Short mmCIF file of C-alpha atoms in Angstrom, two decimals:
data_model
loop_
_atom_site.label_atom_id
_atom_site.label_comp_id
_atom_site.label_asym_id
_atom_site.label_seq_id
_atom_site.Cartn_x
_atom_site.Cartn_y
_atom_site.Cartn_z
CA UNK A 22 0.00 0.00 0.00
CA UNK A 23 2.88 2.38 0.77
CA UNK A 24 4.36 1.83 -2.68
CA UNK A 25 1.01 2.54 -4.22
CA UNK A 26 0.71 5.71 -2.14
CA UNK A 27 4.07 6.98 -3.44
CA UNK A 28 3.07 6.26 -7.01
CA UNK A 29 -0.27 7.89 -6.35
CA UNK A 30 1.47 11.06 -5.12
CA UNK A 31 3.43 11.35 -8.35
CA UNK A 32 0.28 10.73 -10.38
CA UNK A 33 -1.59 13.43 -8.47
CA UNK A 34 1.22 15.91 -9.12
CA UNK A 35 1.00 15.15 -12.83
CA UNK A 36 -2.79 15.47 -12.70
CA UNK A 37 -2.53 18.85 -10.96
CA UNK A 38 -0.08 20.07 -13.61
CA UNK A 39 -2.48 18.93 -16.35
CA UNK A 40 -5.38 20.67 -14.61
CA UNK A 41 -3.37 23.88 -14.23
CA UNK A 42 -2.42 23.92 -17.91
CA UNK A 43 -6.00 23.21 -18.98
CA UNK A 44 -7.31 25.96 -16.69
CA UNK A 45 -4.80 28.41 -18.19
CA UNK A 46 -5.84 27.50 -21.73
CA UNK A 47 -9.52 27.77 -20.81
CA UNK A 48 -8.94 31.21 -19.30
CA UNK A 49 -7.11 32.37 -22.42
CA UNK A 50 -10.01 31.18 -24.60
CA UNK A 51 -12.72 32.67 -22.39
CA UNK A 52 -11.01 35.99 -21.59
CA UNK A 53 -9.44 37.53 -24.69
CA UNK A 54 -6.53 39.93 -24.29
CA UNK A 55 -7.13 42.66 -26.90
CA UNK A 56 -4.08 44.55 -28.09
CA UNK A 57 -5.11 47.97 -29.43
CA UNK A 58 -2.47 50.05 -31.20
CA UNK A 59 -3.83 53.17 -32.89
CA UNK A 60 -1.88 54.53 -35.84
CA UNK A 61 -1.17 58.25 -35.75
CA UNK A 62 -2.54 60.37 -38.59
CA UNK A 63 -0.30 61.64 -41.35
CA UNK A 64 2.88 60.37 -42.96
CA UNK A 65 6.18 59.45 -41.44
CA UNK A 66 8.18 62.46 -40.19
CA UNK A 67 10.29 64.09 -42.88
CA UNK A 68 14.04 63.74 -42.34
CA UNK A 69 15.38 67.31 -42.28
CA UNK A 70 18.81 68.59 -41.24
CA UNK A 71 19.61 72.06 -40.02
CA UNK A 72 21.21 74.05 -42.85
CA UNK A 73 23.08 77.32 -43.26
CA UNK A 74 20.69 80.29 -43.54
CA UNK A 75 20.94 84.00 -44.01
CA UNK A 76 20.04 85.85 -41.96
CA UNK A 77 20.62 83.58 -38.96
CA UNK A 78 20.96 83.84 -35.19
CA UNK A 79 23.47 81.92 -33.04
CA UNK A 80 21.52 79.76 -30.58
CA UNK A 81 23.29 78.91 -27.34
CA UNK A 82 20.28 77.62 -25.40
CA UNK A 83 16.97 75.94 -26.22
CA UNK A 84 14.26 76.21 -23.57
CA UNK A 85 10.57 75.69 -22.96
CA UNK A 86 8.46 78.45 -21.46
CA UNK A 87 7.96 78.24 -17.73
CA UNK A 88 4.24 77.48 -18.20
CA UNK A 89 5.05 74.16 -19.84
CA UNK A 90 7.53 72.83 -17.27
CA UNK A 91 8.10 70.33 -15.77
CA UNK A 92 5.55 68.09 -17.52
CA UNK A 93 7.07 68.63 -20.96
CA UNK A 94 10.76 68.93 -20.11
CA UNK A 95 11.43 65.55 -21.79
CA UNK A 96 10.74 67.21 -25.15
CA UNK A 97 14.06 69.08 -25.15
CA UNK A 98 16.00 65.85 -25.68
CA UNK A 99 14.25 65.42 -29.06
CA UNK A 100 15.35 68.77 -30.48
CA UNK A 101 18.45 67.17 -32.03
CA UNK A 102 16.30 64.92 -34.26
CA UNK A 103 17.91 61.68 -33.09
CA UNK A 104 14.60 59.82 -33.52
CA UNK A 105 14.68 60.18 -37.32
CA UNK A 106 18.27 61.12 -38.20
CA UNK A 107 21.25 58.83 -38.52
CA UNK A 108 23.23 61.13 -36.19
CA UNK A 109 22.12 63.81 -33.70
CA UNK A 110 21.79 67.30 -35.17
CA UNK A 111 21.78 69.65 -32.13
CA UNK A 112 20.58 73.22 -32.39
CA UNK A 113 22.79 74.60 -29.60
CA UNK A 114 25.88 76.24 -31.02
CA UNK A 115 24.32 76.61 -34.47
CA UNK A 116 23.27 79.70 -36.38
CA UNK A 117 19.70 79.20 -37.55
CA UNK A 118 17.00 81.25 -39.22
CA UNK A 119 13.26 80.90 -39.71
CA UNK A 120 13.62 77.55 -41.49
CA UNK A 121 15.80 76.17 -38.71
CA UNK A 122 13.31 77.25 -36.06
CA UNK A 123 10.55 75.44 -37.96
CA UNK A 124 12.67 72.28 -38.19
CA UNK A 125 13.14 72.28 -34.41
CA UNK A 126 9.39 72.85 -33.91
CA UNK A 127 8.61 69.94 -36.25
CA UNK A 128 10.98 67.64 -34.36
CA UNK A 129 9.29 68.40 -31.06
CA UNK A 130 5.85 68.10 -32.65
CA UNK A 131 6.71 64.65 -33.99
CA UNK A 132 7.94 63.66 -30.53
CA UNK A 133 4.59 64.74 -29.07
CA UNK A 134 2.70 62.66 -31.62
CA UNK A 135 4.93 59.63 -31.00
CA UNK A 136 4.05 59.86 -27.28
CA UNK A 137 0.33 60.00 -28.13
CA UNK A 138 -0.27 63.74 -27.65
CA UNK A 139 -1.89 64.10 -31.06
CA UNK A 140 -3.84 67.30 -30.30
CA UNK A 141 -1.07 69.19 -28.50
CA UNK A 142 0.99 71.77 -30.40
CA UNK A 143 4.43 73.41 -30.29
CA UNK A 144 4.53 77.19 -30.72
CA UNK A 145 7.28 79.79 -31.04
CA UNK A 146 6.09 83.11 -29.63
CA UNK A 147 7.64 86.37 -30.88
CA UNK A 148 11.03 86.78 -29.20
CA UNK A 149 14.48 88.30 -29.63
CA UNK A 150 16.80 85.54 -30.89
CA UNK A 151 19.78 87.87 -30.65
CA UNK A 152 19.95 86.87 -26.98
CA UNK A 153 21.05 83.40 -28.11
CA UNK A 154 18.06 81.77 -26.46
CA UNK A 155 15.22 80.06 -28.37
CA UNK A 156 12.13 79.56 -26.21
CA UNK A 157 9.28 77.31 -27.36
CA UNK A 158 5.87 76.76 -25.82
CA UNK A 159 3.70 73.65 -25.61
CA UNK A 160 -0.01 74.26 -26.11
CA UNK A 161 -1.60 71.16 -24.54
CA UNK A 162 -4.62 69.71 -26.32
CA UNK A 163 -7.12 69.02 -23.56
CA UNK A 164 -10.37 67.11 -23.24
CA UNK A 165 -13.53 69.15 -22.85
CA UNK A 166 -15.93 66.21 -22.49
CA UNK A 167 -15.94 62.41 -22.51
CA UNK A 168 -19.37 61.27 -23.66
CA UNK A 169 -21.34 58.51 -25.29
CA UNK A 170 -22.37 58.81 -28.92
CA UNK A 171 -26.07 59.11 -29.50
CA UNK A 172 -27.78 55.77 -28.84
CA UNK A 173 -24.73 54.30 -27.06
CA UNK A 174 -23.86 53.59 -23.46
CA UNK A 175 -26.85 51.58 -22.29
CA UNK A 176 -24.54 48.68 -21.32
CA UNK A 177 -21.38 50.54 -20.44
CA UNK A 178 -19.68 52.62 -17.74
CA UNK A 179 -17.22 55.45 -18.21
CA UNK A 180 -15.90 55.93 -14.67
CA UNK A 181 -13.95 52.67 -14.51
CA UNK A 182 -13.43 51.83 -18.18
CA UNK A 183 -12.11 55.13 -19.55
CA UNK A 184 -8.87 56.36 -17.87
CA UNK A 185 -9.39 60.03 -18.76
CA UNK A 186 -11.77 62.84 -17.90
CA UNK A 187 -12.59 66.44 -18.73
CA UNK A 188 -9.58 68.73 -18.37
CA UNK A 189 -6.97 66.01 -18.96
CA UNK A 190 -4.40 66.34 -21.74
CA UNK A 191 -5.60 64.08 -24.55
CA UNK A 192 -3.32 61.11 -25.21
CA UNK A 193 -3.80 58.20 -27.60
CA UNK A 194 -2.44 55.78 -24.99
CA UNK A 195 -5.45 56.53 -22.77
CA UNK A 196 -7.79 55.95 -25.71
CA UNK A 197 -6.06 52.65 -26.51
CA UNK A 198 -6.46 51.56 -22.90
CA UNK A 199 -10.15 52.48 -22.92
CA UNK A 200 -10.71 50.46 -26.10
CA UNK A 201 -8.92 47.46 -24.60
CA UNK A 202 -11.11 47.69 -21.51
CA UNK A 203 -14.25 47.73 -23.65
CA UNK A 204 -13.07 45.04 -26.07
CA UNK A 205 -12.03 42.58 -23.36
CA UNK A 206 -15.75 41.75 -23.37
CA UNK A 207 -16.13 39.47 -26.44
CA UNK A 208 -19.81 40.32 -26.95
CA UNK A 209 -19.16 44.10 -27.00
CA UNK A 210 -18.19 46.44 -29.82
CA UNK A 211 -16.60 49.81 -29.18
CA UNK A 212 -15.06 52.69 -31.11
CA UNK A 213 -13.80 56.11 -30.04
CA UNK A 214 -13.74 59.35 -32.04
CA UNK A 215 -11.88 62.58 -31.29
CA UNK A 216 -14.06 65.54 -32.27
CA UNK A 217 -13.33 69.29 -32.08
CA UNK A 218 -14.91 70.98 -29.08
CA UNK A 219 -16.39 74.47 -28.97
CA UNK A 220 -13.46 75.88 -27.00
CA UNK A 221 -10.14 76.27 -28.88
CA UNK A 222 -7.46 73.78 -27.83
CA UNK A 223 -10.05 71.32 -26.54
CA UNK A 224 -11.54 68.11 -27.99
CA UNK A 225 -14.47 65.85 -27.19
CA UNK A 226 -13.92 62.11 -26.79
CA UNK A 227 -17.01 60.39 -28.22
CA UNK A 228 -17.54 56.69 -27.51
CA UNK A 229 -19.74 54.32 -29.48
CA UNK A 230 -20.52 51.13 -27.59
CA UNK A 231 -22.95 48.28 -28.13
CA UNK A 232 -23.36 44.77 -26.77
CA UNK A 233 -25.20 41.74 -28.10
CA UNK A 234 -26.56 38.94 -25.92
CA UNK A 235 -24.20 38.86 -22.90
CA UNK A 236 -24.14 35.09 -22.49
CA UNK A 237 -21.66 32.69 -24.06
CA UNK A 238 -21.58 28.91 -23.86
CA UNK A 239 -18.65 26.71 -24.84
CA UNK A 240 -17.78 23.05 -24.48
CA UNK A 241 -14.59 21.14 -25.19
CA UNK A 242 -13.23 17.62 -25.15
CA UNK A 243 -9.74 16.16 -25.41
CA UNK A 244 -7.77 13.04 -24.57
CA UNK A 245 -5.26 14.63 -22.20
CA UNK A 246 -6.18 12.45 -19.20
CA UNK A 247 -4.98 9.01 -18.17
CA UNK A 248 -6.77 5.68 -18.20
CA UNK A 249 -6.44 5.44 -14.41
CA UNK A 250 -8.94 8.30 -13.98
CA UNK A 251 -10.30 8.81 -17.50
CA UNK A 252 -8.47 9.39 -20.75
CA UNK A 253 -11.23 11.55 -22.24
CA UNK A 254 -11.72 14.85 -20.44
CA UNK A 255 -14.42 17.43 -21.07
CA UNK A 256 -15.56 20.77 -19.78
CA UNK A 257 -18.40 23.23 -20.29
CA UNK A 258 -18.17 26.98 -19.66
CA UNK A 259 -20.95 29.51 -19.21
CA UNK A 260 -19.87 33.16 -19.41
CA UNK A 261 -21.78 36.28 -18.44
CA UNK A 262 -20.16 39.27 -20.14
CA UNK A 263 -20.44 42.78 -18.77
CA UNK A 264 -22.58 41.57 -15.87
CA UNK A 265 -22.53 44.88 -13.97
CA UNK A 266 -21.93 47.03 -17.11
CA UNK A 267 -18.33 47.55 -15.94
CA UNK A 268 -16.67 45.67 -18.82
CA UNK A 269 -16.45 42.88 -16.26
CA UNK A 270 -16.29 39.17 -17.05
CA UNK A 271 -17.72 36.22 -15.16
CA UNK A 272 -17.59 32.55 -16.05
CA UNK A 273 -18.10 29.17 -14.46
CA UNK A 274 -16.52 25.99 -15.82
CA UNK A 275 -17.50 22.41 -15.02
CA UNK A 276 -15.01 19.63 -15.81
CA UNK A 277 -15.40 15.87 -15.85
CA UNK A 278 -13.94 12.71 -17.32
CA UNK A 279 -15.90 11.37 -20.29
CA UNK A 280 -14.67 7.80 -20.48
CA UNK A 281 -11.83 5.70 -21.90
CA UNK A 282 -10.72 4.48 -18.48
CA UNK A 283 -9.76 1.27 -16.77
CA UNK A 284 -12.51 -0.90 -15.22
CA UNK A 285 -13.86 -0.04 -11.80
CA UNK A 286 -14.84 3.14 -9.98
CA UNK A 287 -12.56 5.93 -11.15
CA UNK A 288 -12.86 9.44 -12.53
CA UNK A 289 -12.20 13.17 -12.13
CA UNK A 290 -14.33 16.28 -11.86
CA UNK A 291 -13.79 19.96 -11.21
CA UNK A 292 -15.31 23.42 -11.08
CA UNK A 293 -13.85 26.87 -11.71
CA UNK A 294 -15.38 30.30 -11.06
CA UNK A 295 -13.77 33.51 -12.31
CA UNK A 296 -14.61 37.21 -12.11
CA UNK A 297 -12.54 40.15 -13.32
CA UNK A 298 -13.13 43.89 -13.71
CA UNK A 299 -10.96 46.71 -15.09
CA UNK A 300 -10.43 50.11 -13.51
CA UNK A 301 -8.48 52.41 -15.80
CA UNK A 302 -5.03 50.89 -16.17
CA UNK A 303 -5.76 48.33 -13.43
CA UNK A 304 -7.38 44.90 -13.56
CA UNK A 305 -8.71 42.98 -10.56
CA UNK A 306 -9.48 39.26 -10.90
CA UNK A 307 -10.65 36.51 -8.57
CA UNK A 308 -10.46 32.80 -9.45
CA UNK A 309 -11.69 29.85 -7.38
CA UNK A 310 -11.38 26.21 -8.41
CA UNK A 311 -12.04 22.77 -6.95
CA UNK A 312 -10.94 19.42 -8.36
CA UNK A 313 -11.29 15.83 -7.21
CA UNK A 314 -10.40 12.34 -8.39
CA UNK A 315 -11.02 8.76 -7.35
CA UNK A 316 -9.65 5.43 -8.55
CA UNK A 317 -10.02 1.82 -7.50
CA UNK A 318 -6.77 -0.12 -6.95
CA UNK A 319 -6.53 -3.87 -6.44
CA UNK A 320 -5.04 -4.69 -3.02
CA UNK A 321 -3.68 -7.91 -1.53
CA UNK A 322 -6.99 -8.84 0.12
CA UNK A 323 -9.49 -6.35 -1.25
CA UNK A 324 -9.82 -3.42 -3.61
CA UNK A 325 -8.74 -0.04 -2.23
CA UNK A 326 -10.37 3.25 -3.22
CA UNK A 327 -7.88 6.12 -3.53
CA UNK A 328 -9.36 9.60 -3.81
CA UNK A 329 -8.33 13.19 -3.39
CA UNK A 330 -9.52 16.76 -3.65
CA UNK A 331 -7.85 20.11 -4.14
CA UNK A 332 -9.00 23.72 -3.96
CA UNK A 333 -7.22 26.78 -5.31
CA UNK A 334 -8.07 30.41 -4.61
CA UNK A 335 -6.36 33.48 -6.00
CA UNK A 336 -6.88 37.24 -6.07
CA UNK A 337 -4.77 39.20 -8.54
CA UNK A 338 -4.30 42.91 -9.12
CA UNK A 339 -2.37 44.03 -12.19
CA UNK A 340 -1.52 47.47 -13.54
CA UNK A 341 -0.12 48.70 -16.85
CA UNK A 342 2.70 51.03 -15.81
CA UNK A 343 4.00 51.88 -19.28
CA UNK A 344 2.66 51.80 -22.80
CA UNK A 345 3.69 53.33 -26.08
CA UNK A 346 2.72 52.92 -29.70
CA UNK A 347 4.21 49.41 -29.92
CA UNK A 348 4.09 47.85 -26.46
CA UNK A 349 3.18 47.92 -22.79
CA UNK A 350 4.59 46.87 -19.43
CA UNK A 351 2.52 45.36 -16.61
CA UNK A 352 3.16 44.70 -12.93
CA UNK A 353 1.00 42.41 -10.81
CA UNK A 354 0.52 41.11 -7.30
CA UNK A 355 -1.36 37.89 -6.58
CA UNK A 356 -2.35 36.27 -3.33
CA UNK A 357 -3.03 32.54 -3.47
CA UNK A 358 -4.05 29.58 -1.35
CA UNK A 359 -3.84 25.90 -2.32
CA UNK A 360 -5.48 23.08 -0.37
CA UNK A 361 -5.32 19.34 -1.00
CA UNK A 362 -6.54 16.26 0.86
CA UNK A 363 -6.12 12.57 0.06
CA UNK A 364 -8.08 9.57 1.20
CA UNK A 365 -7.84 5.79 1.30
CA UNK A 366 -11.26 4.17 1.55
CA UNK A 367 -12.73 7.50 2.74
CA UNK A 368 -10.13 7.79 5.53
CA UNK A 369 -7.97 10.88 5.14
CA UNK A 370 -4.21 10.40 4.92
CA UNK A 371 -3.45 13.26 7.29
CA UNK A 372 0.28 13.33 6.60
CA UNK A 373 -0.56 14.24 3.00
CA UNK A 374 -2.83 17.16 3.90
CA UNK A 375 -1.51 20.36 2.37
CA UNK A 376 -2.41 24.03 2.78
CA UNK A 377 -0.15 26.58 1.11
CA UNK A 378 -0.61 30.35 1.08
CA UNK A 379 1.56 33.01 -0.44
CA UNK A 380 2.14 35.86 -2.84
CA UNK A 381 3.30 36.21 -6.43
CA UNK A 382 4.89 39.35 -7.86
CA UNK A 383 4.89 39.65 -11.64
CA UNK A 384 6.47 41.84 -14.30
CA UNK A 385 5.39 41.46 -17.93
CA UNK A 386 6.13 43.15 -21.23
CA UNK A 387 4.48 42.83 -24.63
CA UNK A 388 5.86 44.45 -27.78
CA UNK A 389 5.17 44.49 -31.51
CA UNK A 390 8.34 44.44 -33.59
CA UNK A 391 7.42 44.94 -37.24
CA UNK A 392 5.04 41.98 -37.87
CA UNK A 393 6.30 39.94 -34.94
CA UNK A 394 4.88 39.95 -31.40
CA UNK A 395 7.10 39.39 -28.38
CA UNK A 396 5.88 38.76 -24.83
CA UNK A 397 7.72 37.95 -21.60
CA UNK A 398 6.64 37.50 -17.98
CA UNK A 399 8.84 37.25 -14.89
CA UNK A 400 7.24 35.96 -11.67
CA UNK A 401 8.49 35.54 -8.12
CA UNK A 402 6.48 33.16 -5.91
CA UNK A 403 6.84 33.12 -2.13
CA UNK A 404 4.98 31.06 0.42
CA UNK A 405 4.21 33.28 3.39
CA UNK A 406 2.54 30.90 5.83
CA UNK A 407 -0.65 32.98 5.61
CA UNK A 408 -4.26 31.89 5.07
CA UNK A 409 -4.06 28.78 7.22
CA UNK A 410 -0.90 27.37 5.64
CA UNK A 411 0.51 24.14 7.09
CA UNK A 412 4.12 22.94 7.10
CA UNK A 413 4.73 20.62 4.15
CA UNK A 414 5.15 16.90 4.99
CA UNK A 415 8.56 17.01 3.28
CA UNK A 416 9.94 19.73 5.58
CA UNK A 417 11.16 17.17 8.11
CA UNK A 418 13.43 15.66 5.44
CA UNK A 419 14.53 18.95 3.85
CA UNK A 420 12.81 17.95 0.59
CA UNK A 421 10.17 20.67 0.40
CA UNK A 422 8.49 23.55 2.18
CA UNK A 423 5.21 25.43 2.19
CA UNK A 424 7.27 28.64 2.30
CA UNK A 425 8.75 28.15 -1.13
CA UNK A 426 10.81 30.76 -2.96
CA UNK A 427 11.12 30.46 -6.73
CA UNK A 428 11.50 32.49 -9.89
CA UNK A 429 9.61 31.72 -13.10
CA UNK A 430 10.12 33.15 -16.57
CA UNK A 431 7.93 32.76 -19.65
CA UNK A 432 8.81 34.28 -23.02
CA UNK A 433 7.41 33.75 -26.48
CA UNK A 434 7.61 35.29 -29.92
CA UNK A 435 5.26 34.87 -32.87
CA UNK A 436 6.40 35.95 -36.31
CA UNK A 437 4.18 35.68 -39.41
CA UNK A 438 6.00 35.89 -42.74
CA UNK A 439 5.63 35.13 -46.44
CA UNK A 440 7.86 32.64 -48.27
CA UNK A 441 7.44 30.63 -51.48
CA UNK A 442 4.11 32.42 -52.03
CA UNK A 443 2.77 30.89 -48.81
CA UNK A 444 1.82 32.32 -45.42
CA UNK A 445 3.91 30.96 -42.55
CA UNK A 446 4.11 31.59 -38.81
CA UNK A 447 7.03 30.81 -36.55
CA UNK A 448 6.21 30.51 -32.86
CA UNK A 449 8.86 30.01 -30.20
CA UNK A 450 8.19 29.74 -26.46
CA UNK A 451 10.67 29.47 -23.61
CA UNK A 452 9.81 28.67 -20.01
CA UNK A 453 12.14 28.38 -17.03
CA UNK A 454 12.04 27.98 -13.26
CA UNK A 455 14.73 28.50 -10.62
CA UNK A 456 14.21 27.60 -6.98
CA UNK A 457 15.67 29.28 -3.89
CA UNK A 458 14.30 26.66 -1.45
CA UNK A 459 13.50 22.94 -1.56
CA UNK A 460 10.19 22.39 -3.38
CA UNK A 461 7.28 20.01 -2.92
CA UNK A 462 6.11 18.03 -5.99
CA UNK A 463 3.34 20.56 -6.63
CA UNK A 464 5.88 23.36 -7.21
CA UNK A 465 8.50 21.43 -9.16
CA UNK A 466 9.21 21.77 -12.87
CA UNK A 467 7.98 18.92 -15.09
CA UNK A 468 8.63 18.01 -18.72
CA UNK A 469 7.11 15.36 -20.98
CA UNK A 470 3.62 15.66 -22.50
CA UNK A 471 1.43 17.81 -24.71
CA UNK A 472 1.64 20.87 -22.44
CA UNK A 473 5.44 20.84 -22.05
CA UNK A 474 7.70 18.78 -24.34
CA UNK A 475 5.50 17.33 -27.04
CA UNK A 476 6.09 13.92 -28.58
CA UNK A 477 5.68 12.11 -25.23
CA UNK A 478 2.53 10.44 -23.94
CA UNK A 479 2.70 12.16 -20.53
CA UNK A 480 2.32 8.95 -18.51
CA UNK A 481 5.88 9.43 -17.28
CA UNK A 482 7.54 12.80 -16.72
CA UNK A 483 10.85 14.19 -15.52
CA UNK A 484 10.31 16.42 -12.48
CA UNK A 485 12.81 18.40 -10.41
CA UNK A 486 13.20 21.68 -8.56
CA UNK A 487 14.27 23.75 -11.54
CA UNK A 488 14.50 23.49 -15.28
CA UNK A 489 13.63 24.99 -18.63
CA UNK A 490 11.93 24.07 -21.87
CA UNK A 491 11.96 25.48 -25.37
CA UNK A 492 9.10 24.89 -27.82
CA UNK A 493 9.51 25.75 -31.51
CA UNK A 494 6.80 25.51 -34.10
CA UNK A 495 6.49 26.37 -37.79
CA UNK A 496 2.96 26.51 -39.20
CA UNK A 497 1.67 26.87 -42.76
CA UNK A 498 -1.69 28.39 -43.63
CA UNK A 499 -3.90 25.73 -45.23
CA UNK A 500 -7.43 25.56 -46.62
CA UNK A 501 -10.41 27.24 -44.93
CA UNK A 502 -8.41 29.02 -42.26
CA UNK A 503 -6.68 25.91 -40.91
CA UNK A 504 -2.97 25.40 -40.23
CA UNK A 505 -0.62 22.48 -40.53
CA UNK A 506 2.40 22.63 -38.28
CA UNK A 507 5.59 20.92 -37.21
CA UNK A 508 7.37 21.46 -33.92
CA UNK A 509 10.48 20.41 -32.03
CA UNK A 510 10.55 20.81 -28.24
CA UNK A 511 13.35 20.33 -25.74
CA UNK A 512 13.35 20.40 -21.96
CA UNK A 513 15.84 20.04 -19.11
CA UNK A 514 15.37 19.58 -15.36
CA UNK A 515 17.89 20.01 -12.55
CA UNK A 516 18.09 20.36 -8.80
CA UNK A 517 18.61 18.20 -5.74
CA UNK A 518 16.02 15.59 -6.70
CA UNK A 519 17.28 15.31 -10.30
CA UNK A 520 20.03 12.90 -9.19
CA UNK A 521 17.32 10.31 -8.52
CA UNK A 522 15.89 10.54 -12.04
CA UNK A 523 16.72 8.29 -14.99
CA UNK A 524 17.84 11.39 -16.90
CA UNK A 525 17.39 15.13 -17.19
CA UNK A 526 16.65 15.89 -20.87
CA UNK A 527 13.80 15.24 -23.28
CA UNK A 528 13.43 16.20 -26.94
CA UNK A 529 10.31 15.53 -28.97
CA UNK A 530 8.78 16.02 -32.42
CA UNK A 531 5.16 16.88 -33.18
CA UNK A 532 3.14 17.22 -36.40
CA UNK A 533 -0.39 18.59 -36.36
CA UNK A 534 -3.40 20.18 -38.01
CA UNK A 535 -5.70 22.71 -36.36
CA UNK A 536 -8.24 25.34 -37.18
CA UNK A 537 -11.93 26.25 -37.33
CA UNK A 538 -14.85 24.31 -38.71
CA UNK A 539 -18.17 26.16 -38.50
CA UNK A 540 -18.58 26.91 -34.76
CA UNK A 541 -15.89 24.44 -33.77
CA UNK A 542 -12.16 24.59 -33.19
CA UNK A 543 -10.17 21.39 -33.60
CA UNK A 544 -6.62 20.12 -33.30
CA UNK A 545 -5.15 16.77 -34.29
CA UNK A 546 -1.53 15.91 -33.65
CA UNK A 547 0.96 13.06 -33.61
CA UNK A 548 4.47 12.97 -32.25
CA UNK A 549 7.38 10.88 -31.13
CA UNK A 550 10.42 11.19 -28.86
CA UNK A 551 13.65 12.29 -30.51
CA UNK A 552 15.83 12.05 -27.42
CA UNK A 553 15.18 10.56 -24.00
CA UNK A 554 16.94 8.67 -21.19
CA UNK A 555 17.29 4.97 -21.91
CA UNK A 556 15.12 3.88 -18.97
CA UNK A 557 12.48 6.56 -19.43
CA UNK A 558 9.20 4.79 -20.21
CA UNK A 559 7.03 6.30 -22.92
CA UNK A 560 5.27 5.23 -26.11
CA UNK A 561 7.32 5.24 -29.30
CA UNK A 562 4.57 7.29 -30.94
CA UNK A 563 1.76 9.35 -29.46
CA UNK A 564 -1.28 11.10 -30.87
CA UNK A 565 -4.08 13.24 -29.52
CA UNK A 566 -6.92 15.60 -30.27
CA UNK A 567 -8.91 18.48 -28.85
CA UNK A 568 -12.32 19.75 -29.94
CA UNK A 569 -14.28 22.78 -28.78
CA UNK A 570 -17.52 24.48 -29.79
CA UNK A 571 -18.81 27.93 -28.83
CA UNK A 572 -22.16 29.69 -28.92
#
């Protein structure tokens, strides 16, 4: 029975990893992450150098009028034209005339537009340039009113969704953020116009917003489980969009095994509830989930029923601290609690009871580079002993702790391109983990399976305290919006427990086909190991599928 319990612990860790990956994918499908980047009006800035003029005035100092400081002091660094010229072309120490003054004004105006201040202007008031000082003034373009367009706004709120108000300096970054807040609701449509106001130097921000039926229903099925608790897994999700007219999202997901399992009582089920709401550049989300499993195991004298349950709770607050025309940076703080209990014939195995509470700090960046999109997230997880946390059973042996300390990094790039008159996409993803304390199985890094290193059946994995994996995929656009793809993945694990493994590296190959069909999304794939430890048990070939439908 003890041997079975040890094997059962490893299986539960793998099941929890599978559940976590499925929950992440479900969240990404249910909660879109819109990326709004508004193009500025006009053509690219003209490349112009300061030239010799007559008459001209020697300029020793460039300054902004006192009314415009300190908010606009950053503009002075753009007077040399370094943003568009091969080499800086400073105005200080030069003799310039009317044309030179206009070139400097244009450079600062282009810098304003690049920062999103599309209605602000640079002016040169009458002045005596014989003093050697050129003083420029910023005329901020302000907002007179933020309002709904006629017939709009019945299912929307301005106070939390739009991060600007009357009197603010108009900036495209604020408008982009407002559109992202509106468009995070899949059943909503939104557009924003900038219209001249009655008062000079002011504009009205006019918002058109409409929402269809706020309910969405989706269901999915795949074969990511195991025969011990059910190879076929399914879930159904009901979403209520814009519940409180705050661009908020709510959904509930029910999960269950659908068959293809060994004989006897066995199975899995789970439930997830999520709610999130934006507030300007902030986003607050709450996620609660419960999962359970049971399986019948033949014992020496009688069958034994192994079962377990887990519950995860998290509250996360994130904020966009920087955004420009091509990217944005986000910081986040998450509080979490994880509970798990295991039973043998309905009697709890108390030494396996776990309660972990802690915090996660995150830093993320997303950037468009030409046609490519790059995204990276750095996370630090720390168990704090809060929220009823218990010491981990492994703490007595120095093999784990409920007060874990670990770093995690995720990075990926997606690059669409044209070659041989075909549309291709290269996608590369890198994931790594580094521990600062011993880790329990639930926090360790695992490789081998469809969610990590593809080409392996996932029945056996390599797990240790730290590691990394690299997934590479090349896809080709096929008929009716589908894609065929090929990928090579590699992963490595390390740490104190890695010395007990049969090896530390896995490399796998995958071929697949995915895409839409009517209301459905499908994926079919097959793969095989390319490199593995000699005693690592896995199928020589593996295949799988996933199918989802949405209404």
